[in-house]
């Protein structure tokens, strides 16, 4: 019998009443409850346990009190009910790719609900709406949609920065935005969510859509880890392009002055609406190179025509342009590796990362960032990179109000066209531990932006979570103008913070 909502709301404490104090007692109690409820779970110390608890970011390992491994929505309900009764915090884990190990709770002692055994993808050939279980990984989703009907929806790069993004789970990715090499053309992954089936803190199941629980639907699409466990999505889809072209442009950014000048020209070009809607692009900077990399939704000949004005503006050259079909582009980004990945997840790194979302940089910020790039970053010997995605502008589908307006009633905070850039700053070590004195490198680089900008000119992106921020600072930076409403939705659906993690939204008082 599911726990009634009145019992869940009887206390305002972040952890429910009468928690078991001993970790061993909690473990025994949750194991017994899960077994009684018929919820599959990893045995402590088993190969499945070791695989499921192994964090993508090896710098941040955490130990759950238990790992539930549902294969049905009833299993998810049972897991949530058990944890709520015992005062144990609940964390859903879709792909396990959180930079802050939030899929493991971001701290010890959570009940982790490992969703990756729920990965079915079914396309309705009449409506072209896809039913996607929340444990599916992006590469698997893309493969199945193409196989079943040559359809797609916009989502993150497969594979992305570590050439393993096909293993990213659809759950956390789409619920917090979901940017990628289709976003300028088709928007965020969150924009393609038509509905979600959600297990709430009282273990009941609801549908969130524009017409059912619309406040929850709004909140899920941008801050979805805070309100329940999404068991499955319905995604709208588009016809997969028959031709796309991957390209690189070498940038002559070899000095602070050339970076500041070139970046200034690039942001003016983007803000003026000169970037074609079909073009998706980012700056990629590392110790050895600085390039524009992109995916053009069209033929290689069309790309060459479209990109020529930018090349002239930047004094740059097109170094590569390769045309593919839709799935061929996915294989390109995996360097020929496996795209269709389900369970288990087996890619790990050791790193520290930060994010930003900004408007056009004022001259003081351009100069500060460029000087830091040349005089500090270039002297760091670790394997770092910076990605500067072309996020906004007048023709971006993320910010355009001319596309289906329902897509833009979401809690994702950066819809104004002025939010031109989305940044990922990433510093990793290939062997050994991340150095204790390494954090100041990216912290300083971010400060070179923010110290020279107004607060309303920048924010941060939770899919590149930075766990060094305190809770209030983090949610303020991630959610900006959406935060107050998110806190009210949190108070309605999870007032006792069953779905708590160190940077979760706090319910309104």
Coordinates of C-alpha atoms in Angstrom, one line a residue:
X1 CA 0.0 0.0 0.0
X2 CA 1.5 3.3 -1.0
X3 CA 2.3 5.9 1.6
X4 CA -0.4 8.6 1.8
X5 CA 0.6 12.2 0.9
X6 CA -0.7 13.4 4.3
X7 CA 2.0 11.3 6.1
X8 CA 4.7 12.6 3.8
X9 CA 3.8 16.2 4.5
X10 CA 3.4 15.9 8.3
X11 CA 6.9 17.3 8.9
X12 CA 8.8 20.2 7.3
X13 CA 12.2 18.7 8.0
X14 CA 14.3 18.0 4.9
X15 CA 14.6 14.4 6.0
X16 CA 11.5 12.6 7.0
X17 CA 10.5 11.8 10.6
X18 CA 12.2 9.0 12.6
X19 CA 15.2 8.3 10.4
X20 CA 17.3 5.3 11.3
X21 CA 20.5 6.7 12.7
X22 CA 23.0 3.8 12.0
X23 CA 24.1 3.3 8.4
X24 CA 24.0 -0.5 9.0
X25 CA 20.5 -0.3 10.4
X26 CA 19.4 1.8 7.5
X27 CA 20.9 -0.6 5.0
X28 CA 19.3 -3.6 6.6
X29 CA 15.9 -1.8 6.8
X30 CA 15.9 -0.6 3.2
X31 CA 17.1 -4.0 1.9
X32 CA 14.2 -5.7 3.8
X33 CA 11.7 -3.2 2.6
X34 CA 12.8 -3.4 -1.1
X35 CA 12.7 -7.2 -0.9
X36 CA 9.2 -7.2 0.7
X37 CA 8.0 -4.8 -2.0
X38 CA 9.4 -7.0 -4.8
X39 CA 11.8 -4.3 -5.9
X40 CA 15.0 -5.7 -7.6
X41 CA 18.2 -4.4 -6.0
X42 CA 21.9 -4.8 -6.5
X43 CA 23.6 -7.1 -3.9
X44 CA 26.2 -5.2 -2.0
X45 CA 29.7 -6.0 -3.4
X46 CA 28.3 -7.7 -6.5
X47 CA 29.6 -7.0 -10.0
X48 CA 26.4 -5.1 -10.7
X49 CA 26.8 -3.0 -7.5
X50 CA 30.4 -2.2 -8.5
X51 CA 29.4 -1.1 -12.0
X52 CA 26.4 0.9 -10.9
X53 CA 28.3 2.7 -8.1
X54 CA 31.3 3.5 -10.2
X55 CA 31.2 7.3 -10.9
X56 CA 31.9 8.9 -14.2
X57 CA 33.9 11.5 -12.4
X58 CA 36.3 9.4 -10.4
X59 CA 37.1 12.4 -8.2
X60 CA 33.7 12.1 -6.6
X61 CA 32.8 8.6 -5.4
X62 CA 29.9 8.1 -3.1
X63 CA 28.4 5.1 -1.4
X64 CA 24.6 4.6 -1.5
X65 CA 22.7 2.8 1.2
X66 CA 21.2 0.7 -1.5
X67 CA 20.7 0.6 -5.2
X68 CA 17.3 -0.3 -6.6
X69 CA 17.2 -1.6 -10.1
X70 CA 13.7 -1.2 -11.4
X71 CA 12.3 -2.7 -14.6
X72 CA 8.8 -1.4 -14.1
X73 CA 7.2 1.7 -12.9
X74 CA 5.7 -0.3 -9.9
X75 CA 9.3 -1.0 -8.9
X76 CA 10.0 2.7 -8.8
X77 CA 7.0 3.3 -6.7
X78 CA 8.0 0.6 -4.3
X79 CA 11.5 2.0 -4.0
X80 CA 10.3 5.6 -3.3
X81 CA 7.8 4.3 -0.8
X82 CA 10.4 2.4 1.1
X83 CA 12.9 5.2 1.2
X84 CA 10.2 7.8 2.3
X85 CA 9.1 5.5 5.2
X86 CA 12.7 5.2 6.4
X87 CA 13.8 8.8 6.0
X88 CA 16.3 8.0 3.3
X89 CA 16.8 10.4 0.4
X90 CA 16.1 9.2 -3.1
X91 CA 18.2 9.8 -6.2
X92 CA 17.3 8.7 -9.7
X93 CA 20.2 7.7 -11.9
X94 CA 19.6 7.6 -15.7
X95 CA 23.0 7.5 -17.4
X96 CA 25.4 8.1 -14.6
X97 CA 27.1 10.9 -16.4
X98 CA 26.7 13.7 -13.8
X99 CA 29.9 15.8 -13.4
X100 CA 29.1 16.1 -9.7
X101 CA 28.1 12.4 -9.1
X102 CA 24.5 13.7 -8.4
X103 CA 23.2 10.4 -9.8
X104 CA 24.8 8.8 -6.7
X105 CA 23.3 11.4 -4.5
X106 CA 26.2 13.8 -4.4
X107 CA 26.9 12.4 -0.9
X108 CA 26.8 9.1 0.9
X109 CA 23.7 7.4 2.1
X110 CA 21.1 7.8 -0.6
X111 CA 18.8 5.2 -2.1
X112 CA 19.9 5.2 -5.8
X113 CA 17.2 4.2 -8.3
X114 CA 19.3 2.9 -11.2
X115 CA 17.1 3.3 -14.3
X116 CA 19.3 2.1 -17.0
X117 CA 17.6 -1.3 -17.2
X118 CA 14.6 0.6 -18.4
X119 CA 15.7 1.7 -21.9
X120 CA 12.9 0.9 -24.3
X121 CA 12.3 3.2 -27.2
X122 CA 9.0 3.0 -29.2
X123 CA 8.0 5.2 -32.0
X124 CA 4.4 5.7 -32.9
X125 CA 4.4 5.6 -36.7
X126 CA 1.1 7.5 -36.9
X127 CA 1.8 10.4 -34.5
X128 CA 5.7 10.3 -34.8
X129 CA 5.7 10.6 -31.0
X130 CA 8.3 8.5 -29.3
X131 CA 7.8 6.7 -25.9
X132 CA 11.3 6.6 -24.3
X133 CA 12.0 5.0 -20.9
X134 CA 14.1 7.3 -18.7
X135 CA 17.1 4.9 -18.5
X136 CA 17.8 5.0 -22.2
X137 CA 21.1 6.5 -23.4
X138 CA 21.3 9.0 -26.1
X139 CA 23.0 6.8 -28.6
X140 CA 20.4 4.1 -28.1
X141 CA 17.6 6.6 -28.5
X142 CA 19.0 8.0 -31.7
X143 CA 19.6 4.5 -33.1
X144 CA 16.1 3.3 -32.4
X145 CA 14.3 6.4 -33.6
X146 CA 16.2 6.2 -36.9
X147 CA 15.7 2.5 -37.2
X148 CA 12.0 2.7 -36.5
X149 CA 11.1 5.6 -38.7
X150 CA 14.1 7.8 -39.6
X151 CA 13.1 10.2 -36.9
X152 CA 15.0 12.3 -34.4
X153 CA 14.8 14.9 -31.7
X154 CA 17.3 17.5 -30.7
X155 CA 19.7 16.4 -28.0
X156 CA 23.4 16.5 -26.9
X157 CA 26.3 15.7 -29.1
X158 CA 26.8 12.0 -29.6
X159 CA 29.4 11.5 -28.3
X160 CA 30.5 14.9 -27.4
X161 CA 33.6 16.2 -25.6
X162 CA 34.9 12.8 -24.4
X163 CA 33.7 10.9 -27.4
X164 CA 31.5 8.9 -25.1
X165 CA 28.3 11.0 -25.0
X166 CA 26.3 8.2 -26.6
X167 CA 26.4 6.8 -23.0
X168 CA 24.7 9.9 -21.5
X169 CA 21.3 9.1 -20.2
X170 CA 18.2 10.8 -21.7
X171 CA 16.8 11.5 -18.2
X172 CA 19.2 14.0 -16.6
X173 CA 20.2 15.4 -20.0
X174 CA 16.8 16.4 -21.2
X175 CA 15.4 17.4 -17.8
X176 CA 18.0 20.1 -17.4
X177 CA 18.1 21.5 -20.9
X178 CA 20.0 19.2 -23.2
X179 CA 22.2 21.2 -25.6
X180 CA 23.9 19.8 -28.6
X181 CA 24.8 20.0 -32.3
X182 CA 21.2 20.4 -33.3
X183 CA 20.1 23.0 -30.8
X184 CA 20.5 26.1 -32.9
X185 CA 18.3 24.5 -35.5
X186 CA 15.9 22.5 -33.4
X187 CA 16.2 23.7 -29.8
X188 CA 17.0 21.8 -26.6
X189 CA 16.1 18.2 -25.8
X190 CA 13.7 19.6 -23.1
X191 CA 11.8 21.4 -25.9
X192 CA 10.9 18.1 -27.5
X193 CA 9.4 16.6 -24.4
X194 CA 5.6 16.3 -25.0
X195 CA 4.8 14.6 -21.7
X196 CA 6.4 12.7 -18.8
X197 CA 5.2 10.0 -16.5
X198 CA 6.4 10.8 -13.0
X199 CA 6.6 9.0 -9.7
X200 CA 6.1 11.6 -7.0
X201 CA 7.4 11.7 -3.4
X202 CA 4.3 10.0 -2.1
X203 CA 4.9 7.2 -4.7
X204 CA 1.8 8.0 -6.7
X205 CA 2.1 8.3 -10.5
X206 CA 1.1 11.4 -12.5
X207 CA 1.4 12.6 -16.1
X208 CA 3.0 16.0 -16.6
X209 CA 2.1 17.7 -19.9
X210 CA 0.8 21.1 -21.1
X211 CA -2.7 20.0 -20.0
X212 CA -2.0 17.8 -17.0
X213 CA -0.1 19.2 -14.1
X214 CA 1.2 22.0 -16.2
X215 CA 3.2 23.6 -13.3
X216 CA 5.1 20.3 -12.9
X217 CA 5.6 20.0 -16.7
X218 CA 7.1 23.6 -16.7
X219 CA 9.4 22.7 -13.8
X220 CA 10.6 19.4 -15.2
X221 CA 11.8 20.9 -18.4
X222 CA 14.8 22.7 -17.0
X223 CA 15.1 21.5 -13.4
X224 CA 13.6 18.0 -13.5
X225 CA 15.7 16.2 -10.9
X226 CA 14.0 18.0 -8.1
X227 CA 10.4 16.9 -8.2
X228 CA 10.1 13.1 -8.7
X229 CA 11.4 10.3 -10.8
X230 CA 10.5 10.5 -14.5
X231 CA 9.9 6.9 -15.5
X232 CA 9.3 7.6 -19.2
X233 CA 8.9 10.4 -21.7
X234 CA 6.9 11.2 -24.7
X235 CA 9.1 13.1 -27.2
X236 CA 7.9 14.9 -30.3
X237 CA 10.2 14.1 -33.2
X238 CA 11.3 15.5 -36.6
X239 CA 12.3 13.8 -39.8
X240 CA 16.1 13.0 -39.5
X241 CA 18.0 15.1 -42.1
X242 CA 19.2 13.2 -45.1
X243 CA 22.4 15.3 -45.2
X244 CA 24.5 16.9 -42.5
X245 CA 28.0 18.2 -42.7
X246 CA 30.6 18.1 -39.9
X247 CA 33.1 20.9 -40.2
X248 CA 36.1 22.5 -38.6
X249 CA 37.5 26.1 -39.0
X250 CA 41.0 26.8 -37.8
X251 CA 41.1 30.1 -35.8
X252 CA 44.2 32.3 -35.7
X253 CA 43.8 33.0 -32.0
X254 CA 47.5 32.8 -31.0
X255 CA 47.7 35.9 -28.7
X256 CA 45.5 37.7 -26.2
X257 CA 44.8 40.5 -28.7
X258 CA 43.8 38.0 -31.5
X259 CA 41.5 36.2 -29.1
X260 CA 39.8 39.4 -27.9
X261 CA 39.5 40.7 -31.4
X262 CA 38.3 37.5 -33.0
X263 CA 35.8 36.8 -30.2
X264 CA 34.4 40.3 -30.5
X265 CA 33.8 39.8 -34.2
X266 CA 32.2 36.4 -33.7
X267 CA 29.8 37.7 -31.1
X268 CA 28.8 40.7 -33.2
X269 CA 28.2 38.3 -36.1
X270 CA 26.0 36.0 -34.0
X271 CA 24.1 38.8 -32.3
X272 CA 23.3 40.3 -35.6
X273 CA 21.5 37.2 -36.7
X274 CA 24.1 36.2 -39.4
X275 CA 24.4 32.6 -38.3
X276 CA 22.1 30.5 -40.4
X277 CA 19.5 28.5 -38.5
X278 CA 20.9 25.3 -40.1
X279 CA 24.4 25.9 -38.6
X280 CA 25.4 24.6 -35.2
X281 CA 28.8 25.6 -34.0
X282 CA 31.2 26.0 -31.0
X283 CA 34.7 27.2 -30.3
X284 CA 36.9 24.4 -29.0
X285 CA 40.1 25.5 -27.3
X286 CA 42.8 23.3 -25.8
X287 CA 46.5 23.5 -25.1
X288 CA 47.2 22.5 -28.7
X289 CA 44.5 24.1 -30.9
X290 CA 41.6 26.5 -31.2
X291 CA 38.9 25.7 -33.7
X292 CA 35.3 26.3 -34.6
X293 CA 33.6 22.9 -34.8
X294 CA 30.2 22.4 -36.1
X295 CA 27.4 20.4 -37.7
X296 CA 25.5 22.0 -40.6
X297 CA 22.1 20.6 -41.4
X298 CA 22.6 20.4 -45.1
X299 CA 25.1 19.4 -47.8
X300 CA 28.8 20.2 -47.8
X301 CA 28.3 22.6 -50.8
X302 CA 25.6 24.4 -48.9
X303 CA 27.8 24.7 -45.9
X304 CA 30.7 26.2 -47.9
X305 CA 28.4 28.9 -49.2
X306 CA 26.9 29.6 -45.8
X307 CA 30.1 29.8 -43.9
X308 CA 32.1 32.0 -46.3
X309 CA 30.9 35.4 -44.8
X310 CA 32.1 34.2 -41.4
X311 CA 35.5 33.1 -42.7
X312 CA 35.9 36.5 -44.2
X313 CA 34.9 38.2 -41.0
X314 CA 37.3 36.1 -38.9
X315 CA 40.2 35.8 -41.3
X316 CA 39.9 32.0 -40.9
X317 CA 39.9 29.0 -43.1
X318 CA 37.7 25.9 -43.4
X319 CA 40.0 23.0 -42.6
X320 CA 37.5 20.1 -43.0
X321 CA 33.9 19.5 -44.2
X322 CA 32.6 15.9 -44.3
X323 CA 29.0 15.1 -45.4
X324 CA 27.0 12.3 -43.8
X325 CA 23.6 11.0 -43.3
X326 CA 22.1 11.4 -39.8
X327 CA 23.5 8.3 -38.2
X328 CA 26.7 8.6 -40.1
X329 CA 27.4 11.9 -38.2
X330 CA 26.9 10.0 -34.9
X331 CA 29.5 7.5 -36.0
X332 CA 31.8 10.3 -36.9
X333 CA 31.6 11.8 -33.4
X334 CA 32.4 8.4 -31.9
X335 CA 35.5 8.0 -34.1
X336 CA 33.8 4.9 -35.4
X337 CA 33.0 3.6 -32.0
X338 CA 29.7 2.1 -30.7
X339 CA 26.7 4.5 -30.9
X340 CA 24.0 2.1 -29.6
X341 CA 24.9 1.6 -25.9
X342 CA 22.6 0.4 -23.1
X343 CA 23.8 -1.2 -19.9
X344 CA 26.5 -1.2 -18.4
X345 CA 28.1 2.2 -18.4
X346 CA 31.9 1.9 -18.4
X347 CA 33.6 5.2 -19.2
X348 CA 35.2 7.2 -16.4
X349 CA 37.5 10.3 -16.1
X350 CA 39.0 12.3 -13.3
X351 CA 38.3 16.0 -13.7
X352 CA 37.0 19.3 -12.4
X353 CA 34.6 21.3 -14.6
X354 CA 32.6 24.6 -14.5
X355 CA 30.1 26.2 -16.8
X356 CA 28.8 29.6 -17.8
X357 CA 26.0 31.1 -19.9
X358 CA 26.7 34.7 -21.0
X359 CA 25.4 37.5 -23.1
X360 CA 27.9 39.2 -25.4
X361 CA 31.1 39.9 -23.5
X362 CA 31.9 43.6 -22.8
X363 CA 35.4 44.7 -23.8
X364 CA 36.7 44.4 -20.3
X365 CA 35.6 40.8 -20.1
X366 CA 37.0 40.0 -23.5
X367 CA 40.4 41.3 -22.6
X368 CA 40.4 39.7 -19.2
X369 CA 39.3 36.3 -20.5
X370 CA 41.8 36.4 -23.4
X371 CA 44.7 37.3 -21.2
X372 CA 43.8 34.5 -18.8
X373 CA 43.6 32.1 -21.8
X374 CA 47.1 33.0 -23.0
X375 CA 49.0 33.8 -19.8
X376 CA 47.5 31.2 -17.4
X377 CA 45.6 28.4 -19.3
X378 CA 48.3 27.9 -21.9
X379 CA 50.8 27.3 -19.0
X380 CA 48.7 24.5 -17.4
X381 CA 50.0 21.1 -18.5
X382 CA 46.9 19.1 -17.7
X383 CA 44.5 18.0 -20.4
X384 CA 42.1 21.0 -20.2
X385 CA 39.6 22.4 -22.8
X386 CA 37.1 25.1 -23.1
X387 CA 34.0 24.8 -25.3
X388 CA 32.0 27.9 -26.3
X389 CA 28.7 26.9 -27.8
X390 CA 26.8 29.3 -30.1
X391 CA 23.7 29.2 -27.9
X392 CA 21.5 32.2 -28.6
X393 CA 21.0 34.9 -31.2
X394 CA 18.0 35.9 -33.2
X395 CA 17.9 32.7 -35.3
X396 CA 18.5 30.2 -32.5
X397 CA 15.6 27.7 -32.0
X398 CA 16.3 27.9 -28.2
X399 CA 15.4 31.6 -28.1
X400 CA 13.0 31.9 -31.1
X401 CA 9.4 32.7 -30.3
X402 CA 8.3 31.9 -33.9
X403 CA 8.7 28.1 -33.3
X404 CA 6.0 26.3 -31.4
X405 CA 5.6 28.6 -28.4
X406 CA 4.6 25.8 -26.1
X407 CA 8.2 24.6 -26.3
X408 CA 9.4 27.8 -24.5
X409 CA 7.2 27.7 -21.5
X410 CA 9.8 25.8 -19.5
X411 CA 12.0 26.5 -16.5
X412 CA 15.2 26.6 -18.6
X413 CA 16.3 30.1 -17.7
X414 CA 18.2 31.3 -20.8
X415 CA 15.6 31.9 -23.5
X416 CA 16.5 35.5 -24.2
X417 CA 18.3 35.9 -27.6
X418 CA 21.0 37.9 -25.8
X419 CA 22.3 34.7 -24.1
X420 CA 24.7 34.1 -26.9
X421 CA 27.2 31.6 -25.4
X422 CA 27.1 28.4 -23.4
X423 CA 30.5 27.4 -21.9
X424 CA 32.0 24.2 -20.6
X425 CA 35.4 24.5 -18.9
X426 CA 37.0 21.1 -18.2
X427 CA 40.3 20.1 -16.6
X428 CA 41.2 16.5 -16.4
X429 CA 44.1 14.3 -15.4
X430 CA 44.8 11.1 -17.4
X431 CA 46.5 9.2 -14.6
X432 CA 46.2 9.6 -10.8
X433 CA 44.2 12.0 -8.7
X434 CA 43.1 15.5 -9.4
X435 CA 45.6 17.9 -7.7
X436 CA 44.3 19.8 -4.7
X437 CA 45.8 23.0 -6.1
X438 CA 44.2 22.5 -9.4
X439 CA 40.7 24.0 -8.7
X440 CA 42.0 27.5 -8.8
X441 CA 42.7 27.2 -12.5
X442 CA 39.1 27.0 -13.7
X443 CA 37.8 29.1 -10.8
X444 CA 40.1 31.9 -11.9
X445 CA 39.1 31.6 -15.5
X446 CA 35.4 31.9 -14.6
X447 CA 36.2 34.9 -12.5
X448 CA 37.9 36.5 -15.5
X449 CA 34.4 36.6 -17.0
X450 CA 32.1 37.3 -14.0
X451 CA 34.3 40.0 -12.4
X452 CA 33.9 42.0 -15.6
X453 CA 30.1 41.5 -16.2
X454 CA 26.9 42.4 -14.5
X455 CA 25.1 39.6 -12.7
X456 CA 22.2 39.6 -15.1
X457 CA 24.7 39.0 -18.0
X458 CA 25.7 35.5 -16.9
X459 CA 24.5 32.3 -15.3
X460 CA 25.5 28.6 -15.2
X461 CA 24.2 25.3 -16.6
X462 CA 23.5 22.4 -14.3
X463 CA 24.3 19.7 -16.8
X464 CA 27.9 20.8 -16.2
X465 CA 27.4 20.9 -12.5
X466 CA 30.0 22.3 -10.2
X467 CA 29.7 20.7 -6.7
X468 CA 32.0 23.2 -5.0
X469 CA 29.2 25.8 -4.9
X470 CA 27.0 26.0 -1.9
X471 CA 23.3 25.2 -2.4
X472 CA 21.9 28.7 -2.5
X473 CA 24.7 30.0 -4.8
X474 CA 24.3 27.0 -7.1
X475 CA 20.5 27.1 -7.6
X476 CA 20.7 30.9 -8.1
X477 CA 23.3 30.5 -10.8
X478 CA 21.6 27.6 -12.5
X479 CA 18.0 28.8 -12.5
X480 CA 18.1 32.6 -12.2
X481 CA 14.6 34.1 -12.9
X482 CA 12.9 30.6 -12.7
X483 CA 14.1 29.9 -9.2
X484 CA 11.2 31.5 -7.2
X485 CA 8.6 29.6 -9.2
X486 CA 10.6 26.4 -9.0
X487 CA 10.6 26.7 -5.2
X488 CA 6.9 26.9 -5.2
X489 CA 6.5 23.8 -7.4
X490 CA 9.0 22.0 -5.1
X491 CA 6.8 22.9 -2.1
X492 CA 3.8 21.5 -3.8
X493 CA 5.2 18.2 -5.0
X494 CA 8.1 17.4 -2.6
X495 CA 7.8 19.6 0.5
X496 CA 9.8 17.2 2.6
X497 CA 12.7 16.9 0.1
X498 CA 12.5 13.2 -0.5
X499 CA 14.4 14.0 -3.8
X500 CA 17.2 16.0 -2.1
X501 CA 20.8 16.4 -3.3
X502 CA 23.4 19.0 -2.3
X503 CA 22.3 21.5 -5.1
X504 CA 18.6 20.7 -5.2
X505 CA 15.9 23.4 -5.2
X506 CA 14.7 24.1 -1.7
X507 CA 10.9 24.2 -1.2
X508 CA 9.3 27.6 -0.7
X509 CA 8.5 28.2 3.0

